[in-house]
Short mmCIF file of C-alpha atoms and ligand atoms in Angstrom, two decimals:
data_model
loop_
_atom_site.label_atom_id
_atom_site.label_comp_id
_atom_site.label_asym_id
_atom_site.label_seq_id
_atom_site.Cartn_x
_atom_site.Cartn_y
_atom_site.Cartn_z
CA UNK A 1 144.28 78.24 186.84
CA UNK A 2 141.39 78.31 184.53
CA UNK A 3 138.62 76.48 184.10
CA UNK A 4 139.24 73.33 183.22
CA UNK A 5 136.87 72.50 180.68
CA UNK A 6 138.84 71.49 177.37
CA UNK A 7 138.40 69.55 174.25
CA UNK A 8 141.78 67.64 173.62
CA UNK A 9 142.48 66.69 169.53
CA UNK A 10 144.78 64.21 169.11
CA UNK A 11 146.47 64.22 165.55
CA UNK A 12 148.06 61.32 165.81
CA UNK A 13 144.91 59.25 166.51
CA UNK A 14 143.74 60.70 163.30
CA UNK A 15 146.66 60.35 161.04
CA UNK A 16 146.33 56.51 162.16
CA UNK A 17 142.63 56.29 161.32
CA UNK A 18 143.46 57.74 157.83
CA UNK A 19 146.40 55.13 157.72
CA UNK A 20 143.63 52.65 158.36
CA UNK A 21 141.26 53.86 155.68
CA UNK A 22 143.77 53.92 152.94
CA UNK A 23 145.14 50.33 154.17
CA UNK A 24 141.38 48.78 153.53
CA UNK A 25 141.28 49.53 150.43
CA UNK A 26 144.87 49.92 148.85
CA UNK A 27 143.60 50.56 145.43
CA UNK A 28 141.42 53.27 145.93
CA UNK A 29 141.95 56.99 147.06
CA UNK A 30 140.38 58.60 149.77
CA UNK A 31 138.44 61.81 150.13
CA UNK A 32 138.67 62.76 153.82
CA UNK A 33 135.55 64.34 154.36
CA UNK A 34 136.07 67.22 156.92
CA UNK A 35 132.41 69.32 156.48
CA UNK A 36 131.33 70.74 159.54
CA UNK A 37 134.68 72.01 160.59
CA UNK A 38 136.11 68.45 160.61
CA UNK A 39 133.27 66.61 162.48
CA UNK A 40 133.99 69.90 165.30
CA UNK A 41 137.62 68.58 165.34
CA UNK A 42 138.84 72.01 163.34
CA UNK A 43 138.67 71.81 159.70
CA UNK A 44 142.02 73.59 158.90
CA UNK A 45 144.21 71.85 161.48
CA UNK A 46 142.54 67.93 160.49
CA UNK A 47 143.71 69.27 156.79
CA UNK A 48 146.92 70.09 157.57
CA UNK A 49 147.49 66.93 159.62
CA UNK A 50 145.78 64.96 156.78
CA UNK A 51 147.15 66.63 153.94
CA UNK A 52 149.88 63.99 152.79
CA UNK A 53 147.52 61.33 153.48
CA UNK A 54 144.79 61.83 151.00
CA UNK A 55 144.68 63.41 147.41
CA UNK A 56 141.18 65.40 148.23
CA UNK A 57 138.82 66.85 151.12
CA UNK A 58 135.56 66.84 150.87
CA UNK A 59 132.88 69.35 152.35
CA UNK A 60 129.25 70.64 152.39
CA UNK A 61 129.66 74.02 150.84
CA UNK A 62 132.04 76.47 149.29
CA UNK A 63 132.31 78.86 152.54
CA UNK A 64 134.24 75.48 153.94
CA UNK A 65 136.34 75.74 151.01
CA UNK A 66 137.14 78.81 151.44
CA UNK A 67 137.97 78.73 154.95
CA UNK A 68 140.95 76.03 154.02
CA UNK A 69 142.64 78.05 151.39
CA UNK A 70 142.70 80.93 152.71
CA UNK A 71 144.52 79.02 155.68
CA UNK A 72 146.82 77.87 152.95
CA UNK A 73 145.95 74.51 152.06
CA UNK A 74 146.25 73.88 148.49
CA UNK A 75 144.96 70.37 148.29
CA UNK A 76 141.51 69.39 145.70
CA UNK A 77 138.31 70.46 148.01
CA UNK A 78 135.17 68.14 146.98
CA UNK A 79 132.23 70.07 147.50
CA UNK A 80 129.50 67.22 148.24
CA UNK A 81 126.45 69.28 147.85
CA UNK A 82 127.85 70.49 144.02
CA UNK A 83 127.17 74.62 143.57
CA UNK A 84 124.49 76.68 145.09
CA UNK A 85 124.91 79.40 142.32
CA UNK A 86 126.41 80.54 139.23
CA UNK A 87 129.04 82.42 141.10
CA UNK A 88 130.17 79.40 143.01
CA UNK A 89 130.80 77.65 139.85
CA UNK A 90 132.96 80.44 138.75
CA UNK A 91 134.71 80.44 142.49
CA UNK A 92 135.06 76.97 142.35
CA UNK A 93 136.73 76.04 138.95
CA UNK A 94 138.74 78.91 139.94
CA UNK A 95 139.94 77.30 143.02
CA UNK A 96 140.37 73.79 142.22
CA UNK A 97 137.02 72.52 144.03
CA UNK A 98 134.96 69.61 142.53
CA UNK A 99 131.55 69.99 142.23
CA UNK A 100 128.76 66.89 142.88
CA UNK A 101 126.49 67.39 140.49
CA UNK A 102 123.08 66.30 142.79
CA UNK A 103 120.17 66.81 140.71
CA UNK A 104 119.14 67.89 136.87
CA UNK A 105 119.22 71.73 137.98
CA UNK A 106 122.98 71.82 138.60
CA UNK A 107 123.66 69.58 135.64
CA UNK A 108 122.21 72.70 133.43
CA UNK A 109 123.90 75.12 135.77
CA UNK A 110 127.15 74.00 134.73
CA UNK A 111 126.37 73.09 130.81
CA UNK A 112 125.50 76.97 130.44
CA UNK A 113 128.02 77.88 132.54
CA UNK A 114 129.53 81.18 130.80
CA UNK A 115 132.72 79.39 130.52
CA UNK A 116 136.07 82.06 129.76
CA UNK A 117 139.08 80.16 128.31
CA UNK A 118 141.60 82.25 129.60
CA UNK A 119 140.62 82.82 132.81
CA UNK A 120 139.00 79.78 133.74
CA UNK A 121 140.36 76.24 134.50
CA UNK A 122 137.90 73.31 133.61
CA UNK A 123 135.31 72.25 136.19
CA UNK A 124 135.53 68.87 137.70
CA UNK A 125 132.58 66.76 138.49
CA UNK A 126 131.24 64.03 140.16
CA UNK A 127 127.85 63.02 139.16
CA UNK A 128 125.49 61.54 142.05
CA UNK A 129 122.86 59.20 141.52
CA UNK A 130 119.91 58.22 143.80
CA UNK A 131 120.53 54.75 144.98
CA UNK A 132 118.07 54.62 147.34
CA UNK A 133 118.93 57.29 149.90
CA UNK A 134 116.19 59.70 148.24
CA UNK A 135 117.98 62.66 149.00
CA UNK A 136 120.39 63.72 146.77
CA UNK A 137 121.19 62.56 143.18
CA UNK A 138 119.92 61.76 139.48
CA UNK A 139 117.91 58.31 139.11
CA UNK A 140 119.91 55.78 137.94
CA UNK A 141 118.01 55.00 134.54
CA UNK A 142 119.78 58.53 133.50
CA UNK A 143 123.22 57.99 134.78
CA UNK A 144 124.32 57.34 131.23
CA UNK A 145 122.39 60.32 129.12
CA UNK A 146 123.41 62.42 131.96
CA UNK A 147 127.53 61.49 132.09
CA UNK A 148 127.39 61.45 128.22
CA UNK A 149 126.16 65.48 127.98
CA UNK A 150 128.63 66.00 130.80
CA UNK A 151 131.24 64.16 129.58
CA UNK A 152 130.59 66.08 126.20
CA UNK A 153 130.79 69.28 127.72
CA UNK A 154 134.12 71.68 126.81
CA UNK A 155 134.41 73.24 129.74
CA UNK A 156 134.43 70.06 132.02
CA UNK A 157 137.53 68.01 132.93
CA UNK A 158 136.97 64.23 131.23
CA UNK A 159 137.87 61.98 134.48
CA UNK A 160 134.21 62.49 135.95
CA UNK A 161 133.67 60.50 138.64
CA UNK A 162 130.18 58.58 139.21
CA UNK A 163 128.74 58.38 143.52
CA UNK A 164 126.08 57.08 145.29
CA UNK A 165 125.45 56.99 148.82
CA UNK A 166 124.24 54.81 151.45
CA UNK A 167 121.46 54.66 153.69
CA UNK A 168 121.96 51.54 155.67
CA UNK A 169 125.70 50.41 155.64
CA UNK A 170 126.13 51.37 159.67
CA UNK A 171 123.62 48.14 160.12
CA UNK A 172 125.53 45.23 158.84
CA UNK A 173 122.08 42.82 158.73
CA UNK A 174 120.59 44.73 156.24
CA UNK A 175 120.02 43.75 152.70
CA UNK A 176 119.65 47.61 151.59
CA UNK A 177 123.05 48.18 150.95
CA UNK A 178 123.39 45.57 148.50
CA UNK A 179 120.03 46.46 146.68
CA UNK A 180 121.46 50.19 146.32
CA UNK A 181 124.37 48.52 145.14
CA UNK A 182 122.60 46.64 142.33
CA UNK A 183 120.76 49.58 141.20
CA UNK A 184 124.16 51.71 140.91
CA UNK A 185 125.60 48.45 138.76
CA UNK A 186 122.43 48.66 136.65
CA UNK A 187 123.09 51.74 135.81
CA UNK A 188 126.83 51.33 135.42
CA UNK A 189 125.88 48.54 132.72
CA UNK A 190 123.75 50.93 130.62
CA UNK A 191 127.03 53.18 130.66
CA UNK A 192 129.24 50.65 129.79
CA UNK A 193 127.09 49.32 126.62
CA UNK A 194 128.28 52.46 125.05
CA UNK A 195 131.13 53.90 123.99
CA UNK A 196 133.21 55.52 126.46
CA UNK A 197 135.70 58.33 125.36
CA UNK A 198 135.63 59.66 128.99
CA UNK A 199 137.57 57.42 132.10
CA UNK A 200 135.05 57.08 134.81
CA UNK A 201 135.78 56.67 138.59
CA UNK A 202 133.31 55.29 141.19
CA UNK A 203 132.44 56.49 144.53
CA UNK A 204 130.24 54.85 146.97
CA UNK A 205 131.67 54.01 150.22
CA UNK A 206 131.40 56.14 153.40
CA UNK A 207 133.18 54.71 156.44
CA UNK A 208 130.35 52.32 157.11
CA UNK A 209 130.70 50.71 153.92
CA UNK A 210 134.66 51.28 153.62
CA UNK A 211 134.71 49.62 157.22
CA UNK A 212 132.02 46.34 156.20
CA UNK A 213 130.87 46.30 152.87
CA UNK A 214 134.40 45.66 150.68
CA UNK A 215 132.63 45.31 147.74
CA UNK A 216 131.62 48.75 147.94
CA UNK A 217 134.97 49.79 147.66
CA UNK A 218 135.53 51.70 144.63
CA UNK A 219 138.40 54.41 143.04
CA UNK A 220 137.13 56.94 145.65
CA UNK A 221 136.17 56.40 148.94
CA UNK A 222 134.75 58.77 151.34
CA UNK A 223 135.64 57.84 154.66
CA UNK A 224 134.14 60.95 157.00
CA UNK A 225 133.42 59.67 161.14
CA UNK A 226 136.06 57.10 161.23
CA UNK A 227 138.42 59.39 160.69
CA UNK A 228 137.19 60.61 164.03
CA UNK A 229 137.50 57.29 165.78
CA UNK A 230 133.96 56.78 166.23
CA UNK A 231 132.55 53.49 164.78
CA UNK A 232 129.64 53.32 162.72
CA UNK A 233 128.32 50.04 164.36
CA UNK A 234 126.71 49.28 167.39
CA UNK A 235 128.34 46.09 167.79
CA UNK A 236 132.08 45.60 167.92
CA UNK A 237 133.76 44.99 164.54
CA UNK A 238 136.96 43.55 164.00
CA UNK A 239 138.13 46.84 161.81
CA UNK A 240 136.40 49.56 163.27
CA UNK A 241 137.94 48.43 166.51
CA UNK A 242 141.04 49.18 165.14
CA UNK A 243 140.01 52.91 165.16
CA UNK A 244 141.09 55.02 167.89
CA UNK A 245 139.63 58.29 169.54
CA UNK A 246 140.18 61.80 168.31
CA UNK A 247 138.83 64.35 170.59
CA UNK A 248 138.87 63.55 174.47
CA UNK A 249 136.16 65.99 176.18
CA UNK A 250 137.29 66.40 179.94
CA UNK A 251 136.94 69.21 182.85
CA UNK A 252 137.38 68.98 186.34
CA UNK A 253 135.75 68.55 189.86
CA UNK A 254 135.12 72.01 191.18
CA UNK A 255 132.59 70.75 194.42
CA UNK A 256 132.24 68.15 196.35
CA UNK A 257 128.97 67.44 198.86
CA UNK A 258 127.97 64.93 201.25
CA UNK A 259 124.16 64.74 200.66
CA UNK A 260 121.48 62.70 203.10
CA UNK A 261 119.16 60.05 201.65
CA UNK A 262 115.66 61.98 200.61
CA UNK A 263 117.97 65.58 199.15
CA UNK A 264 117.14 66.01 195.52
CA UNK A 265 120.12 67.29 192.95
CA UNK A 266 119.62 69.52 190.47
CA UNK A 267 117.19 71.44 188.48
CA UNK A 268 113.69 70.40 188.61
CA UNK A 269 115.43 67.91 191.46
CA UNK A 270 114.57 65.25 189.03
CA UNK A 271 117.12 62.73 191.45
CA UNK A 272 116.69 61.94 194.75
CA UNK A 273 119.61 59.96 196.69
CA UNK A 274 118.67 56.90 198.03
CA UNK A 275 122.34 56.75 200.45
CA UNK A 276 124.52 58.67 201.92
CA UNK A 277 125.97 60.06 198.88
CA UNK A 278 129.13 62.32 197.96
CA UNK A 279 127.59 64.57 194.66
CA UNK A 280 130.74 65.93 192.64
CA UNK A 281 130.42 68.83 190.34
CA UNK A 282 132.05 68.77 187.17
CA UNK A 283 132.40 71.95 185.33
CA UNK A 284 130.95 70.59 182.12
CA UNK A 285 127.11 71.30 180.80
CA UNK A 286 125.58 71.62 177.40
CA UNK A 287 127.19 75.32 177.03
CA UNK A 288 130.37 73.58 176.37
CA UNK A 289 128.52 70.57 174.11
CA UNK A 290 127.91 67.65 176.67
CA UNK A 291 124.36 66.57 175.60
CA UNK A 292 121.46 68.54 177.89
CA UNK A 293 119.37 65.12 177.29
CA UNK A 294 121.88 62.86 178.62
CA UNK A 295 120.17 61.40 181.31
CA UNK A 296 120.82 59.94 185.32
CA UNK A 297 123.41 57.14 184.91
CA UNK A 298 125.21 58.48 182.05
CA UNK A 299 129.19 57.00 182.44
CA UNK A 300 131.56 60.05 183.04
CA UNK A 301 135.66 59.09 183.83
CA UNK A 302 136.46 60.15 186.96
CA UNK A 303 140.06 59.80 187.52
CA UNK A 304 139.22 56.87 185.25
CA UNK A 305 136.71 55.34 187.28
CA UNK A 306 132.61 55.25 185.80
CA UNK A 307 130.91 57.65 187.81
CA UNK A 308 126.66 58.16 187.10
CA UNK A 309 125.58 61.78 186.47
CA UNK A 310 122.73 62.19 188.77
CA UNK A 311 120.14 64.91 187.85
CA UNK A 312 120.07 67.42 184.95
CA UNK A 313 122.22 68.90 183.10
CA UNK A 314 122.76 72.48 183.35
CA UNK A 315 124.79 74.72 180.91
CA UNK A 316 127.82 75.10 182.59
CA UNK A 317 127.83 71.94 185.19
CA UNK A 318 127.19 68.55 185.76
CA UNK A 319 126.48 66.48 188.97
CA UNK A 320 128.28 63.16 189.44
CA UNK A 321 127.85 60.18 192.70
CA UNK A 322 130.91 59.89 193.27
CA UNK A 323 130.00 57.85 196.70
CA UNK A 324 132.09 55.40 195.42
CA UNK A 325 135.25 57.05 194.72
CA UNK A 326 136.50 57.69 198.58
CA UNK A 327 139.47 59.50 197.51
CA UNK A 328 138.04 62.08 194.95
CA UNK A 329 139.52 65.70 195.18
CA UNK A 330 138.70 69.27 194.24
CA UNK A 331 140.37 69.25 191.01
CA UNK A 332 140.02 65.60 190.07
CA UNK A 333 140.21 64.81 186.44
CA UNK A 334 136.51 64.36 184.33
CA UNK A 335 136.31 62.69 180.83
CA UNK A 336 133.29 63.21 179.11
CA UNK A 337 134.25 61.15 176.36
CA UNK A 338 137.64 60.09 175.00
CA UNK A 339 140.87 59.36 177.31
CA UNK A 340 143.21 56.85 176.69
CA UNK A 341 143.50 53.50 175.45
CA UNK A 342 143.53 52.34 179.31
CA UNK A 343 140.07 54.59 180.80
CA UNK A 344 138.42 55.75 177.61
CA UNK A 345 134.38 56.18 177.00
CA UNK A 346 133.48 56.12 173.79
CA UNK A 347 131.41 59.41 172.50
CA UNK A 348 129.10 56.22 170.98
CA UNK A 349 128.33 55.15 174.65
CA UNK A 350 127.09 58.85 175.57
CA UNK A 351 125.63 59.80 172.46
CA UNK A 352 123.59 56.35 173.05
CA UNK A 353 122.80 57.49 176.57
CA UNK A 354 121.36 60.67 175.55
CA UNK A 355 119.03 59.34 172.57
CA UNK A 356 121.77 60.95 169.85
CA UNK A 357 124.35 59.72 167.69
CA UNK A 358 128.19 60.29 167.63
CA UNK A 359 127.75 62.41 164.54
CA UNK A 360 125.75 65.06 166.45
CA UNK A 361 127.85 65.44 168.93
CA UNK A 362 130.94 65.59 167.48
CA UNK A 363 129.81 68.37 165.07
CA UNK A 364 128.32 70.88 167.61
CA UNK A 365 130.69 71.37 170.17
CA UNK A 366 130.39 75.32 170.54
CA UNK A 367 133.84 77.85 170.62
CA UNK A 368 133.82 78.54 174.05
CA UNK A 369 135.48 75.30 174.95
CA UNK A 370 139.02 75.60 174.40
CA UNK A 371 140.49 72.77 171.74
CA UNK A 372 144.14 71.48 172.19
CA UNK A 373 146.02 69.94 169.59
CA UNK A 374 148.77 67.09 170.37
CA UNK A 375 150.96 65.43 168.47
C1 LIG B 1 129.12 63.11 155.11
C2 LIG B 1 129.29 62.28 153.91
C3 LIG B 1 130.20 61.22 153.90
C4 LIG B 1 130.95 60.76 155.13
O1 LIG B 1 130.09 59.93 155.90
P1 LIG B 1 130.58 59.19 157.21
O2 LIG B 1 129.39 58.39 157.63
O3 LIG B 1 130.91 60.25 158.21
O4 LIG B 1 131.74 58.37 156.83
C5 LIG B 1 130.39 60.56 152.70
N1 LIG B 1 129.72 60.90 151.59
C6 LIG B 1 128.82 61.90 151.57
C7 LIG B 1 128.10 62.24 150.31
C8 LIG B 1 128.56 62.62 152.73
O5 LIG B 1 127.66 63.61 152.71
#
């Protein structure tokens, strides 16, 4: 036997969150956004278990790209962050990746762009425009000047498509979304005063806004951690409910100790027990992702009971009561996060715990813990 740590992917779970994503909003099409190897799910095996389900992917830079064609998947790759250089202009018209366009620099990147006719295919584009997030994007008073010398452009394809992105659409009670929203309109309405030769698409939903904001729904939307089964809100919400969990995080119960009240556990023996208690040890610790700050009474799933972890965290084990599970064995089934629809913790709950969000730990689980895929 080995050890038991193991990150558990189920495909199915994700095919149905897709399904879900392209049900709310039957009119549009959705980008899957995969950067950062899927949300740590494995970028090239989400794709291929996405791949009829959505026209594009989206990710953060070309070197993600990459990685999925040269596994073989041939679907449209978004790049969100547009073009770093000249070069991955070239590389990217060359193998069908869209490029954001995300501030006035990479707008004159790609009008010079040393275009060859033979060679080359024409660029697509999406054009992003600052909302509100203040991060990325041009400012919406020069969304039309800028899509009209796009749209002009020879060497870029004429369905450009126009994004914004939101700050605040996790937190349902807040008017922000719908002031970015008015701003995008504003500018759409200085576009639309003048003649268009060019279609244009919108883009502005992430699953937030997908999930509660339907007006945000547009042509594209870019549905990235419910895909994942996480929800973006803290509260439960009639569709994000609907989403169900991706990656189960489990290991197994390697010790077991009776402990008198007054022993400490741990490093820095930061707990002290107050009983009698029985201290499991799970081999799980933040070498294999589970958070190092996830502090005493964190919920782990022991043989689908809610155990506390008691003390700290150390890289390669965690300590559990398990005072109150009489029958626990050497062996015993841990969940992190995950399980099934009957014992599941949500990654939410623990990323709460530990002062982080889902996102975070999702994306760094590290390579030494061994993924399954199922279904
Ligand atoms: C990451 C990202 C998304 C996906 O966001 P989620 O909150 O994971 O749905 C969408 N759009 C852009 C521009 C992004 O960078």
């Amino acid at each position: 036997m080995s050890r038991p740590a193991k990150i558990l992917i189920d495909l199915g779970a994700l095919r149905h969150n897709c399904q879900l994503a392209n049900e709310l909003s039957p009119k549009s099409k959705t980008m899957a956004v995969i950067k950062a190897d899927a949300y740590g799910h494995g970028a090239v095996q989400v794709a291929r278990a996405l791949e009829d389900l959505v026209p594009v992917f989206g990710v953060a830079c070309i070197e993600e790209a990459l990685e999925l064609r040269e596994a073989g998947i041939d679907t449209p790759i978004h790049l969100l962050e547009g073009a770093f250089s000249k070069d991955e202009i070239h590389t990217a018209a060359n193998n069908n990746f869209s490029l954001a366009v995300v501030n006035y620099e990479q707008k004159k990147a790609l009008l010079d762009h040393q275009f060859d006719k033979l060679n080359q295919q024409l660029i697509k584009v999406w054009l992003c425009v600052d909302t509100g997030m203040h991060r990325l994007g041009i400012q919406p008073s020069e969304m039309a000047s800028s899509f009209h010398e796009l749209a002009a452009c020879s060497h870029i394809q004429n369905d450009i498509v126009i994004a914004t992105h939101f700050a605040c659409a996790d937190d349902l009670e807040n008017d922000f979304t719908s002031e970015q929203f008015r701003r995008f309109q504003k500018g759409m309405n200085d576009l639309g005063s003048q003649n268009l030769s060019h279609s244009v698409a919108l883009s502005l939903a992430n699953s937030a806004a997908l999930l509660g904001w339907p007006k945000t729904r547009a042509e594209w939307n870019r549905p990235g951690i419910m895909l994942f089964g996480s929800s973006p809100f803290a509260a439960p919400h009639q569709e994000a409910d609907k989403l169900l969990p991706v990656m189960t995080f489990k290991s197994g119960v390697i010790a077991l100790r009776d402990i008198p009240p007054g022993e400490t556990v741990g490093y820095a023996a930061t707990w002290t027990a107050e009983r009698h208690s029985r201290i499991a040890t799970v081999a799980i610790g933040y070498g294999d992702g589970y958070p190092v700050h996830a502090p005493t009474g964190t919920p782990v799933l022991i043989n689908g009971h809610r155990c506390p972890l008691v003390g700290r965290v150390s890289m390669d084990m965690i300590t559990v009561d398990a005072t109150d599970l009489p029958d626990i064995c050497l062996g015993d089934e841990a969940i992190l996060w995950g399980g099934s629809l009957s014992s599941y913790l949500s990654v939410n709950e623990v990323a709460n715990c530990a002062g982080t969000i889902s996102y975070e730990l999702l994306t760094r689980m590290p390579r030494r813990t061994p993924r399954e895929y199922l279904g």
